[in-house]
């Protein structure tokens, strides 16, 4: 996620912008399977609907609030430095929260099911 996003400021040409956007989309698509697996390990399969509701509500709210807020900050300060600082702070706080999360019980983690086809 960070590698293509960090290349956005150098996208002075439209072709470079499309390459960065393609890399971002390709790499971001790999996060959903990780979110599904980790949420099932930490909270169980039975509560995944509620967990996805909270996670995706937060992501949608952040996207809906973040862009206009960054635009407002740009209008007031005539640069994006404060907006990037706010985003970096939120990412840092979110990263630190991962160290607080209690790991799942090893008893609750089930081994993968091996499917055997017999004809």
XYZ file of C-alpha atoms in Angstrom:
119
model
C 0.000 0.000 0.000
C 2.687 2.495 0.976
C 5.010 1.958 -1.990
C 2.626 3.069 -4.745
C 1.074 5.771 -2.571
C 4.496 7.246 -1.877
C 5.087 7.539 -5.622
C 2.075 9.795 -6.114
C 4.023 13.075 -5.720
C 6.343 12.139 -8.613
C 3.449 11.480 -11.010
C 4.046 14.499 -13.211
C 3.184 12.610 -16.382
C -0.172 10.939 -17.065
C 1.486 7.617 -17.964
C 3.376 7.551 -14.657
C 0.139 8.366 -12.850
C -1.614 5.402 -14.508
C 1.272 3.078 -13.613
C 1.169 4.196 -9.978
C -2.641 3.851 -9.905
C -2.425 0.315 -11.337
C 0.200 -0.695 -8.761
C -1.894 0.791 -5.983
C -5.031 -1.045 -7.097
C -3.196 -4.342 -7.533
C -1.475 -4.179 -4.148
C -4.514 -2.874 -2.270
C -6.588 -5.810 -3.508
C -4.443 -8.161 -1.448
C -5.555 -6.637 1.839
C -9.114 -8.009 1.853
C -8.149 -11.703 2.234
C -5.831 -10.746 5.096
C -8.615 -8.780 6.810
C -11.005 -11.725 6.458
C -8.504 -14.243 7.845
C -7.343 -12.070 10.738
C -10.872 -11.124 11.799
C -11.942 -14.765 11.814
C -8.879 -15.697 13.884
C -9.393 -12.931 16.436
C -13.176 -12.823 16.718
C -14.510 -16.044 15.216
C -16.502 -16.716 12.104
C -19.890 -16.113 13.726
C -19.270 -12.387 14.245
C -17.654 -11.583 10.906
C -20.707 -9.729 9.585
C -20.678 -7.287 12.479
C -16.918 -6.879 12.295
C -16.975 -6.156 8.556
C -19.767 -3.651 9.135
C -17.674 -1.745 11.657
C -14.443 -1.999 9.625
C -15.925 -0.905 6.333
C -18.033 1.816 7.961
C -14.826 3.231 9.433
C -13.035 3.008 6.095
C -15.935 4.626 4.250
C -16.300 7.368 6.853
C -12.575 8.051 6.677
C -12.735 8.308 2.905
C -15.801 10.531 3.005
C -14.395 12.861 5.657
C -10.711 12.733 4.724
C -10.856 14.140 1.203
C -13.006 17.193 2.023
C -10.960 17.808 5.172
C -7.726 17.723 3.172
C -9.279 20.122 0.661
C -10.332 22.471 3.452
C -6.842 22.352 4.966
C -5.389 23.162 1.544
C -7.782 26.086 1.122
C -6.800 27.508 4.508
C -3.027 26.880 4.445
C -2.360 26.695 0.673
C -0.477 23.396 1.083
C -1.137 19.808 2.109
C 1.520 19.479 4.841
C -0.969 19.588 7.723
C -3.249 17.074 5.969
C -0.354 14.656 5.443
C 0.690 15.136 9.060
C -2.835 14.253 10.247
C -2.924 11.158 8.030
C 0.537 10.070 9.206
C -0.541 10.510 12.830
C -3.688 8.422 12.328
C -1.690 5.687 10.565
C 0.884 5.689 13.370
C -1.826 5.430 16.039
C -3.485 2.594 14.131
C -0.150 0.810 13.840
C 0.459 1.175 17.563
C -2.980 -0.303 18.278
C -1.876 -3.541 16.627
C 0.521 -4.090 19.518
C -2.314 -3.751 22.041
C -4.570 -6.361 20.437
C -4.614 -9.599 22.390
C -3.609 -12.498 20.127
C -6.162 -15.243 19.549
C -6.109 -18.440 21.564
C -4.230 -21.216 19.844
C -7.179 -23.468 20.673
C -9.532 -21.355 18.578
C -7.330 -21.464 15.488
C -8.403 -24.479 13.492
C -6.135 -26.166 10.972
C -7.192 -25.863 7.346
C -9.583 -28.514 6.066
C -8.064 -30.889 3.565
C -10.511 -31.728 0.835
C -10.059 -35.082 -0.791
C -11.866 -35.888 -3.997
C -12.439 -39.546 -4.635
C -13.939 -40.663 -7.885
